XYZ file of C-alpha atoms in Angstrom:
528
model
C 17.985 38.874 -9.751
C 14.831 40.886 -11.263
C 16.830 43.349 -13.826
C 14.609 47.136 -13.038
C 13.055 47.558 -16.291
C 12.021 43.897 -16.192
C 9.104 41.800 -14.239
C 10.766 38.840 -14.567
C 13.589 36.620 -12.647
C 15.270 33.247 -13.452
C 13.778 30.598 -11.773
C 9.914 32.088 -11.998
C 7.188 30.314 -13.669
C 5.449 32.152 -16.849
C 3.075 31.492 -19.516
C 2.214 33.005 -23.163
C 0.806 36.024 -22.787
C -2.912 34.839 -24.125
C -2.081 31.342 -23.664
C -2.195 30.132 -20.203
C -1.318 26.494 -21.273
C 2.228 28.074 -23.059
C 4.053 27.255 -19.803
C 7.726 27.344 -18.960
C 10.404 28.652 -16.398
C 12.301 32.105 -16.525
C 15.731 31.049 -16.789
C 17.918 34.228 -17.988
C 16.725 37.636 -17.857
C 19.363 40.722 -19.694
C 20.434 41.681 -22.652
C 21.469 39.462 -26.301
C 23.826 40.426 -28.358
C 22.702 41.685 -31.853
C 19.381 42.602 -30.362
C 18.397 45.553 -28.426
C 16.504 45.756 -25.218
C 16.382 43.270 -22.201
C 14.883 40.005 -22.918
C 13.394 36.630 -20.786
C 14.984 33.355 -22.169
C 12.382 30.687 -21.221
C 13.042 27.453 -21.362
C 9.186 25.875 -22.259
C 7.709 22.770 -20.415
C 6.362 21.569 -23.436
C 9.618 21.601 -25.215
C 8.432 23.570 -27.938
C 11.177 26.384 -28.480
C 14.012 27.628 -30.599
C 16.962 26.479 -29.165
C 18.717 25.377 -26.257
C 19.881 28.363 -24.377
C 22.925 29.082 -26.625
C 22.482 31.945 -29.711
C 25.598 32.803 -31.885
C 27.716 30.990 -30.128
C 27.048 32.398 -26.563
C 25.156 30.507 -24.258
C 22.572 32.697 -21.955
C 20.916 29.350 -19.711
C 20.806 25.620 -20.465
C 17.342 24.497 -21.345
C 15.984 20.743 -21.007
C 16.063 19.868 -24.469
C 18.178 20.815 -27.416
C 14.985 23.157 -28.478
C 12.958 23.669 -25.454
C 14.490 27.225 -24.978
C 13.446 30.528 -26.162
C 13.837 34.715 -25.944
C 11.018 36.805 -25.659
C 9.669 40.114 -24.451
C 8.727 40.758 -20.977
C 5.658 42.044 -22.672
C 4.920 38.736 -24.180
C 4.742 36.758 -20.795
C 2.355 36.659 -18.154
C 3.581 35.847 -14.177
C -0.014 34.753 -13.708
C -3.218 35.527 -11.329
C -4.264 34.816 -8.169
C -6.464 31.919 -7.311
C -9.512 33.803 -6.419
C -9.221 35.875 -9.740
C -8.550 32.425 -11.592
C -11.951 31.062 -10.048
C -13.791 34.347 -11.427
C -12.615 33.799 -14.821
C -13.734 30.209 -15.379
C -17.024 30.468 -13.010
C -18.118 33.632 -12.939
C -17.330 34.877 -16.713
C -19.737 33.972 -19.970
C -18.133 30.558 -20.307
C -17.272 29.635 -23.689
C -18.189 26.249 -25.246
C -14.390 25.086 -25.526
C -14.189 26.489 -21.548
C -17.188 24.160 -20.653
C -15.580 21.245 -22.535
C -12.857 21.274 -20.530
C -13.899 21.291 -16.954
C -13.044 18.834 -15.037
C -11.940 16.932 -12.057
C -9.849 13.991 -11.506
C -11.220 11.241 -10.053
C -9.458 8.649 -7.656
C -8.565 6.565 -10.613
C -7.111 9.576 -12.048
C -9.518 10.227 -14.991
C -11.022 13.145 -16.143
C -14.610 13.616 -14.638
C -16.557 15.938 -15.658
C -17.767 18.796 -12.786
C -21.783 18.651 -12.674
C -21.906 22.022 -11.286
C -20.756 23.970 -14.387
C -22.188 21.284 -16.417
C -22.977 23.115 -20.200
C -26.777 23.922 -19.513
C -25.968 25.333 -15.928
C -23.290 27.843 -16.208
C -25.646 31.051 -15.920
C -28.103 28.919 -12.898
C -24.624 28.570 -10.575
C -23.170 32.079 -11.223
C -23.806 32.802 -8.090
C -23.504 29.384 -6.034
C -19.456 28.968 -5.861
C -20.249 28.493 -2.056
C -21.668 25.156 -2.644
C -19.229 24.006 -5.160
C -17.619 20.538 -3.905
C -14.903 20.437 -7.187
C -13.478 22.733 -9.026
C -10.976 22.753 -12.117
C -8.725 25.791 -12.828
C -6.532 23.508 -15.137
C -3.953 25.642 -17.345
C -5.360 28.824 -15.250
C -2.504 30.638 -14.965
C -2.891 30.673 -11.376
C 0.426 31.727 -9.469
C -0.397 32.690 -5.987
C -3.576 31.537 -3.883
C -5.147 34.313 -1.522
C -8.036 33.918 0.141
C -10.761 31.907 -1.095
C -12.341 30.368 1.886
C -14.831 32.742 1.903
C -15.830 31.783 -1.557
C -15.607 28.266 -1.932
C -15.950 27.335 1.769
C -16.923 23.521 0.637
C -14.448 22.510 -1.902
C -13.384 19.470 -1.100
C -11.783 18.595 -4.591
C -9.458 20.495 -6.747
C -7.853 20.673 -10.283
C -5.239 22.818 -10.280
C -3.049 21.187 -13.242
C -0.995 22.823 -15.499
C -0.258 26.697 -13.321
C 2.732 28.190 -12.405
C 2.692 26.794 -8.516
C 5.881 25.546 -7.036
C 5.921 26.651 -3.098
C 4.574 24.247 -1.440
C 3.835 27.028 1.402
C 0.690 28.255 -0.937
C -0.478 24.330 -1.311
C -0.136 24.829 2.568
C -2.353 28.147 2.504
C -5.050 26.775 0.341
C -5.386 23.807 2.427
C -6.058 25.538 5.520
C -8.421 27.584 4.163
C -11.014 25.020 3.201
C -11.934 22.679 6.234
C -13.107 19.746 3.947
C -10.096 19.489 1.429
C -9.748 16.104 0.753
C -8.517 15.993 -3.309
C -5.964 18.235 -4.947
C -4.178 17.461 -8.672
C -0.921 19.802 -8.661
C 0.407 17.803 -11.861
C 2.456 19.746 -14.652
C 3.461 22.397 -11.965
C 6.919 22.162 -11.217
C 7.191 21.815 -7.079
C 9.937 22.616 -4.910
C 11.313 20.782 -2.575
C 9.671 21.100 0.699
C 11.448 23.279 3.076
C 8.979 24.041 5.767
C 5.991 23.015 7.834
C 3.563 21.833 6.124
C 0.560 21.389 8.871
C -2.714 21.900 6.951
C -1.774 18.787 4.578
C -2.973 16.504 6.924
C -6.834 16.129 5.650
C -4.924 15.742 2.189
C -6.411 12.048 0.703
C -5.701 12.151 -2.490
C -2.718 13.838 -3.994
C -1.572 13.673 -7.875
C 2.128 15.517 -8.794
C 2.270 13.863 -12.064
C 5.250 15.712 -14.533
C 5.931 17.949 -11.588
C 9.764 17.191 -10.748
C 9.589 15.113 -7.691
C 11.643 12.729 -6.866
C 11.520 9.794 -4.102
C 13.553 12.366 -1.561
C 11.219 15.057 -1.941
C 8.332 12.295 -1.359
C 9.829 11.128 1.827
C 10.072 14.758 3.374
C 6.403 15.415 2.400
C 5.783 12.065 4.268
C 5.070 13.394 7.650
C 2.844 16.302 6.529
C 0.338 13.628 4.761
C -0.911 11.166 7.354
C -4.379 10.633 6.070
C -2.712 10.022 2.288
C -4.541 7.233 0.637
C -3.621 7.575 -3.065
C -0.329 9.192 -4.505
C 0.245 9.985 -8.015
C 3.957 10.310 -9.149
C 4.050 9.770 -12.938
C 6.502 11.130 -15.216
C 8.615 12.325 -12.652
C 12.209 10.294 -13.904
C 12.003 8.222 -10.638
C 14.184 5.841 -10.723
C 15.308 5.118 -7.397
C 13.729 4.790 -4.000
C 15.312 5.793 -1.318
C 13.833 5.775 2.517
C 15.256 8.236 4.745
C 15.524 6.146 8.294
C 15.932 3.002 6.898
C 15.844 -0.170 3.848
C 12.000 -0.044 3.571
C 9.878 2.803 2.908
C 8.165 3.639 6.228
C 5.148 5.313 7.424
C 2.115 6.032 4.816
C -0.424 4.083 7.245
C -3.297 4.847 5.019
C -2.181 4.497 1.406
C -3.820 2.241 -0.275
C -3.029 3.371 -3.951
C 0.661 4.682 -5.504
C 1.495 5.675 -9.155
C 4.512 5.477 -10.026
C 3.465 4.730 -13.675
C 5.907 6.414 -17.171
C 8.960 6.616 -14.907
C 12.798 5.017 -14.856
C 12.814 2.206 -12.477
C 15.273 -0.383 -13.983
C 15.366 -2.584 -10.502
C 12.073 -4.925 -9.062
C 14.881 -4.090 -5.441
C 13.699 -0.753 -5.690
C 10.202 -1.597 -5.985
C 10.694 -4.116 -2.882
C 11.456 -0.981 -0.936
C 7.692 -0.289 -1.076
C 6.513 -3.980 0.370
C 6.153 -2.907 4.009
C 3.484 -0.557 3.376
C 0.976 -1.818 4.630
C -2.034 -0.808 3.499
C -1.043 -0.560 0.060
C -3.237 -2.015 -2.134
C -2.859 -0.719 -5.723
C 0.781 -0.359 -7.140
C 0.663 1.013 -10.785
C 4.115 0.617 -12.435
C 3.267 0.831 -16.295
C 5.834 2.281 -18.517
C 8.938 1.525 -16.558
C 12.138 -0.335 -17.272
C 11.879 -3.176 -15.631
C 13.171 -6.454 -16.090
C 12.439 -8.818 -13.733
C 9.397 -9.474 -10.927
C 10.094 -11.756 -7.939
C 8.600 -12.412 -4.443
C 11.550 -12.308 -1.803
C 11.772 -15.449 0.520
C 11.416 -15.614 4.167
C 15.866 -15.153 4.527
C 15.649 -12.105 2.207
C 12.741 -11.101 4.695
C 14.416 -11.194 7.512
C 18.092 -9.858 6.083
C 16.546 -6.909 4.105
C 13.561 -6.085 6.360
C 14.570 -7.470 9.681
C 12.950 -10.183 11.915
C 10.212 -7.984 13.124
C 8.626 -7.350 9.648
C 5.687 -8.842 7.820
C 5.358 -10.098 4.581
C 6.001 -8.339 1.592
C 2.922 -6.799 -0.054
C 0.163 -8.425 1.952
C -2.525 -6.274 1.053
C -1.603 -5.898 -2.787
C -4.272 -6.946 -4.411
C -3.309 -4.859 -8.249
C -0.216 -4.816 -9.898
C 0.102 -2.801 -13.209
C 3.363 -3.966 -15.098
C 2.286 -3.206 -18.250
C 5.143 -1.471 -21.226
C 8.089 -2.909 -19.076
C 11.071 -4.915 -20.277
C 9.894 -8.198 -18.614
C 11.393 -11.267 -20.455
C 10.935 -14.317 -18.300
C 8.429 -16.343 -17.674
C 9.504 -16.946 -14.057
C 8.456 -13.479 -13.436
C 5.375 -14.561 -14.519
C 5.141 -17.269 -12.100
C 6.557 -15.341 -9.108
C 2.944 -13.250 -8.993
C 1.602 -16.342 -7.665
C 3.541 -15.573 -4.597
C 2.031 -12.062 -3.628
C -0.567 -12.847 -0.915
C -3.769 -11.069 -1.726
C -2.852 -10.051 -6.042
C -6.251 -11.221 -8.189
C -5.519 -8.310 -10.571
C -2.501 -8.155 -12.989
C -1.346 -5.890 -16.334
C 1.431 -7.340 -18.582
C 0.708 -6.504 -22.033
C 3.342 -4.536 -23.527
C 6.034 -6.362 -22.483
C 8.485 -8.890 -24.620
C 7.261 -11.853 -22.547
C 3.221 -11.347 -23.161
C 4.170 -10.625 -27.031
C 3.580 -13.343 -29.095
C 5.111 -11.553 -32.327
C 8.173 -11.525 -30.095
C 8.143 -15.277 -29.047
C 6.436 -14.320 -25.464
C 3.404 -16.065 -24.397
C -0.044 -15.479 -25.232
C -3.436 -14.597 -23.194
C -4.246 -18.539 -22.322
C -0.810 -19.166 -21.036
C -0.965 -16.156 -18.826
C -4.198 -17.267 -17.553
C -2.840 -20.574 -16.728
C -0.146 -19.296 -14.930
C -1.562 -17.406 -12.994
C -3.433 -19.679 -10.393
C -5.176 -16.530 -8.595
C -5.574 -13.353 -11.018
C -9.371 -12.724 -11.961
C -8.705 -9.782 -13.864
C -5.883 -9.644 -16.884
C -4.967 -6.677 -18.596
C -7.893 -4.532 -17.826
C -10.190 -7.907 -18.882
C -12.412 -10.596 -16.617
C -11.112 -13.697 -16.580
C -14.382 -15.931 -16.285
C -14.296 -19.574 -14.825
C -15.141 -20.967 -17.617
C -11.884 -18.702 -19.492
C -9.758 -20.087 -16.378
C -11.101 -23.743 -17.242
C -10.702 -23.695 -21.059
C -6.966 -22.102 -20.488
C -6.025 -24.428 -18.458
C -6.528 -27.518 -19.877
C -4.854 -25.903 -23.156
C -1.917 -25.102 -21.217
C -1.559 -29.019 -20.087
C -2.042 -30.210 -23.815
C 0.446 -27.110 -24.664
C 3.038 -28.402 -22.472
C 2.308 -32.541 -23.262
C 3.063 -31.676 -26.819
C 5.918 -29.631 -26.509
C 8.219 -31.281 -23.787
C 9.909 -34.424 -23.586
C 12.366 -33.924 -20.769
C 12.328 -35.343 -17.668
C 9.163 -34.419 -15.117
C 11.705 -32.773 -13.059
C 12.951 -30.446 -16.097
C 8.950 -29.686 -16.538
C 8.414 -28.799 -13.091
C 10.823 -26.302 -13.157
C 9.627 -24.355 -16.449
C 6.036 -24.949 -15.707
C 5.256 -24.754 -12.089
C 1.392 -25.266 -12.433
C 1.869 -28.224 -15.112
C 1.564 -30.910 -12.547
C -1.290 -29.597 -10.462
C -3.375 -28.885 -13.326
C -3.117 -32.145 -15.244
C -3.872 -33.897 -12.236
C -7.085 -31.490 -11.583
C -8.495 -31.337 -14.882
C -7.447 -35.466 -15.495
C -5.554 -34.873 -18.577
C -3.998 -38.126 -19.788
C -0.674 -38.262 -21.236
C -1.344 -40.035 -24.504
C -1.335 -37.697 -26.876
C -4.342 -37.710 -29.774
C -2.969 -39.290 -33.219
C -4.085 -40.739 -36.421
C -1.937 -43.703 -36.211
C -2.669 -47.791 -36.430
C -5.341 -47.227 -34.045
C -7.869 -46.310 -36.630
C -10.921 -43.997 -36.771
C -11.273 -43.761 -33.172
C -8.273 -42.679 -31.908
C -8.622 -40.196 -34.763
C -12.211 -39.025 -33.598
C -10.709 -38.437 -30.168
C -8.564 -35.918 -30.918
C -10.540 -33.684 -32.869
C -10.834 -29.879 -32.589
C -13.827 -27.936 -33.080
C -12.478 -24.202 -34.567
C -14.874 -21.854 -36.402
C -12.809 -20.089 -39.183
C -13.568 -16.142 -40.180
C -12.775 -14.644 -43.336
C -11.585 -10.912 -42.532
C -9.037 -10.122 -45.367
C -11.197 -6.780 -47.924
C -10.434 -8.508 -50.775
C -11.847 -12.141 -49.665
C -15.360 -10.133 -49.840
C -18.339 -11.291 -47.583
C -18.155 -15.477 -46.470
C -20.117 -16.650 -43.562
C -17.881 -18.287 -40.798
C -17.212 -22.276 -40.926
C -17.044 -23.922 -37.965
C -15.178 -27.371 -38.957
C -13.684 -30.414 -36.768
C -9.714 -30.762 -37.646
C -7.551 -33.245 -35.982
C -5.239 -32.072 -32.833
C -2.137 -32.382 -35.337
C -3.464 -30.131 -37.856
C -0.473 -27.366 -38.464
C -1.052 -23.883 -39.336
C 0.324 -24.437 -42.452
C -1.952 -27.194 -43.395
C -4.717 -25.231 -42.146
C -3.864 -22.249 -44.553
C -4.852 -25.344 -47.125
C -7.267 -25.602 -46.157
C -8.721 -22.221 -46.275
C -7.826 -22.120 -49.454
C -10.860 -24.950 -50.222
C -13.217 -24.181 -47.902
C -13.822 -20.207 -49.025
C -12.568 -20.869 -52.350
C -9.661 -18.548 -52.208
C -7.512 -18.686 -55.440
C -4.196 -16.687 -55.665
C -4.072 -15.623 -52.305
C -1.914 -16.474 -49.981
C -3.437 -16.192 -46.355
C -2.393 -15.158 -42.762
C -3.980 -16.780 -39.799
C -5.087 -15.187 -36.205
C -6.181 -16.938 -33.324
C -8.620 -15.145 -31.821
C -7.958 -14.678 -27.606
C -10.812 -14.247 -25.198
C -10.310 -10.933 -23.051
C -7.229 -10.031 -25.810
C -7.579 -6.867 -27.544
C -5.248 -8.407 -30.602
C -5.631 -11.586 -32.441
C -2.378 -13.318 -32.117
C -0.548 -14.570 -35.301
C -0.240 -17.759 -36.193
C 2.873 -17.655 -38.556
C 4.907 -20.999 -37.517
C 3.874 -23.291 -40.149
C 4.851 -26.688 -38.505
C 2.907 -25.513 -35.342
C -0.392 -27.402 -34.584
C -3.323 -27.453 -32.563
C -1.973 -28.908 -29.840
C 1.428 -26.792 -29.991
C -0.096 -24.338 -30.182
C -2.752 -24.837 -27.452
C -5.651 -24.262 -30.062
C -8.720 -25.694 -28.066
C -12.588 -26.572 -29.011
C -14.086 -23.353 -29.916
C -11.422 -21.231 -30.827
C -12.245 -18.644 -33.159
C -9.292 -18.856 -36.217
C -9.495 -15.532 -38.555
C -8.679 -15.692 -41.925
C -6.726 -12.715 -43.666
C -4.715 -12.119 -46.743
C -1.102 -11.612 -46.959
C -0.486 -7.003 -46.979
């Protein structure tokens, strides 16, 4: 309840007087013992605060975080402006250079674009255009409430409205219906309500990002039915970690949307994430930053148990699948992508499987693996990447296994098929009693690169090493070709389309173990 000599009530959104991007909720509003006069305890989005609600003992509210919580004087806190007063102030005023710097749109992808219209050498020529401004950004604006705008920006059509103190969705309603060719709005890092009401003039809504903004899966599914025409949803950092349809075991409805972030969330379970597969249109599924474990592709009896006889198959327009910083461990997982109809773009860095340092596999493997992908981790995987991978992965896997074909099969799906397509004999290369020849035949082409400060400047040496050479022969090696005395070296093989060099630090490994091919680039660096 508002106290009479005070603005302020829990549960309203403020910012720093002076510093619209100072954020937080209202949360207690009365007296503190030991200190005169009525005071707002605030418990900051940012988590940047004194405490946790508690003073001396006595607790006032519970904040977030042990010190996301603060007091402070009514007179120190703003309850914010209206929209049309927030689009004054950043179009309308002398802009500052900071101010121009930081307007902005987001794109589909979600990135920061800049907004031509108040580009830096046309603030003073739009002053007094707003009417033909097409996106706007009144990010951190302290905007509260909308009124009416349609009058003034009659053609926005995409909006930036990050960081305010919205949270009824019955002013997202009002600003919708206002403006006839709203297609884009970014509400993330205001805290929303649950919907309680009609929502009607969502339905033009395409693109909608509530990143940080407190919604769960529930509050998705009763927004469902005012976004018909939604083709990309962006849900990160909301704590999701559950999925849960309202009418039945598959999320339904969402005809048109083609792109979902659920990216820097807590989903622990790929069954949640199967709860997604009948969408239909879906086409982009971003699920960085998770906690996942394991990926598979469900078979035609979980289908039909799970989904029931009359649905199709799972994820059959998913063509990109961002798993990136999850807890993925298996190389089955791996495998299982080959599965997914339509997927020819995959992320997987970041997780224990893809990191060589942890024993996971590296870029080549992936590649191999992967009979469809064309894109890995943001990079191109060329034909002649997908050729040279390949046939590493078969000498990778002749050198390593001796089990049974059957034993093979299972750990390396793909072994099979691509021996037999690139014609990759079994004999192994070797410098035995068969003499030079045999030797000649299984030499590797590598160019070595000194990188290590204190080496100083070498040019590169491209040399031809037998198949069997280890790493730890190699580091020899080194040590004669680039004359390197008292050093001891690391190696890093260098990966096509890998940001990192991968370590070479098993010392019995060699070429072939290690699936070093003609070409590769080996670099050369000194022990920290």
């Amino acid at each position: 309840m508002q106290s009479p000599t005070c603005p302020f009530e829990p549960g309203q959104r403020v910012h720093f007087s002076g510093d619209p991007r100072r954020v937080g909720t209202a949360k207690y509003v009365g007296p503190v013992s030991g200190h005169e006069g009525t005071w707002v305890g605030v418990d900051w989005d940012s988590g940047e605060g004194k405490h946790d609600g508690s003073v001396n003992g006595v607790r006032y509210f519970q904040s977030n975080s042990e010190r996301s919580g603060s007091f402070v004087r009514s007179s120190n806190l703003s309850s914010g402006v209206s929209m049309l007063e927030a689009l004054y102030n950043r179009y309308r005023a002398e802009s500052s250079q900071e101010e121009n710097d930081e307007m902005y749109v987001f794109s589909a992808t979600n990135r920061k674009v800049s907004v031509e219209l108040v580009g830096k050498d046309k603030i003073q020529k739009k002053l007094g255009q707003l009417e033909d401004m097409k996106g706007a950004s009144l990010s951190y604006g302290g905007v509260s409430s909308v009124g009416n705008i349609n009058e003034v920006v009659p053609n926005l059509q995409e909006l930036d409205l990050m960081g305010n103190l919205l949270s009824d969705w019955k002013d997202i309603n009002i600003l919708c219906g206002q403006l006839p060719n709203f297609r884009a709005l970014n509400l993330s890092n205001n805290l929303m309500k649950e919907k309680t009401d009609e929502l009607s003039q969502l339905k033009h809504l395409r693109v909608l990002v509530l990143n940080n903004s407190g919604v769960n899966w529930t509050h998705v599914e009763l927004l469902k039915e005012s976004l018909p025409s939604i083709e990309e949803l962006h849900l990160m950092g909301n704590k999701i970690a559950e999925i849960k349809p309202t009418k039945s075991s598959t999320v339904e409805g969402f005809d048109s949307l083609r792109l979902l972030n659920l990216e820097d969330n807590s989903i622990a379970e790929w069954d949640e994430i199967l709860k997604l597969s009948q969408l239909k249109s879906l086409e982009k599924l971003q699920l960085n930053k998770n906690c996942l474990k394991h990926v598979f592709y469900p078979g035609g009896d979980i289908i039909r148990g799970t989904f029931g006889e009359e649905s199709f198959n799972p994820f059959q327009n998913l063509r990109c699948l961002f798993l990136g910083g999850n807890l993925i461990e298996d190389a089955v997982s791996i495998d299982s992508l080959n599965l997914f109809p339509q997927l020819v773009d995959v992320r997987l860095s970041e997780n224990p499987v893809t990191d060589p340092a942890r024993g996971g596999i590296t870029r080549f493997v992936q590649v191999a693996r992967l009979r469809k992908v064309q894109v890995l981790n943001g990079s191109e995987v060329s034909p002649r990447e997908r050729k040279e991978s390949e046939i590493r992965y078969v000498r990778l896997v002749l050198s390593k296994n001796s089990g049974s074909l059957e034993e093979i099969r299972l750990l390396h799906p793909r072994f099979a098929e691509l021996k037999q397509f690139h014609g990759i004999e079994d004999e192994r290369p070797s410098i035995g009693s068969t003499g030079p020849q045999k030797m000649a035949s299984g030499l590797i082409s590598v160019t070595l690169k000194c990188v290590g400060p204190s080496i100083g400047e070498k040019p590169p040496q491209t040399k031809k090493l037998p198949a069997t050479t280890t790493v730890g022969k190699l580091k020899i090696l080194c040590e004669n070709f680039f004359k390197l005395k008292s050093m001891k070296s690391r190696l890093f093989l260098e990966e096509a389309g890998s940001p990192f060099p991968v370590l070479l630090d098993d010392e019995m490994g060699s070429f072939l173990d290690l699936g070093i091919g003609n070409g590769s680039v080996i670099l050369v660096d000194e022990e920290s």
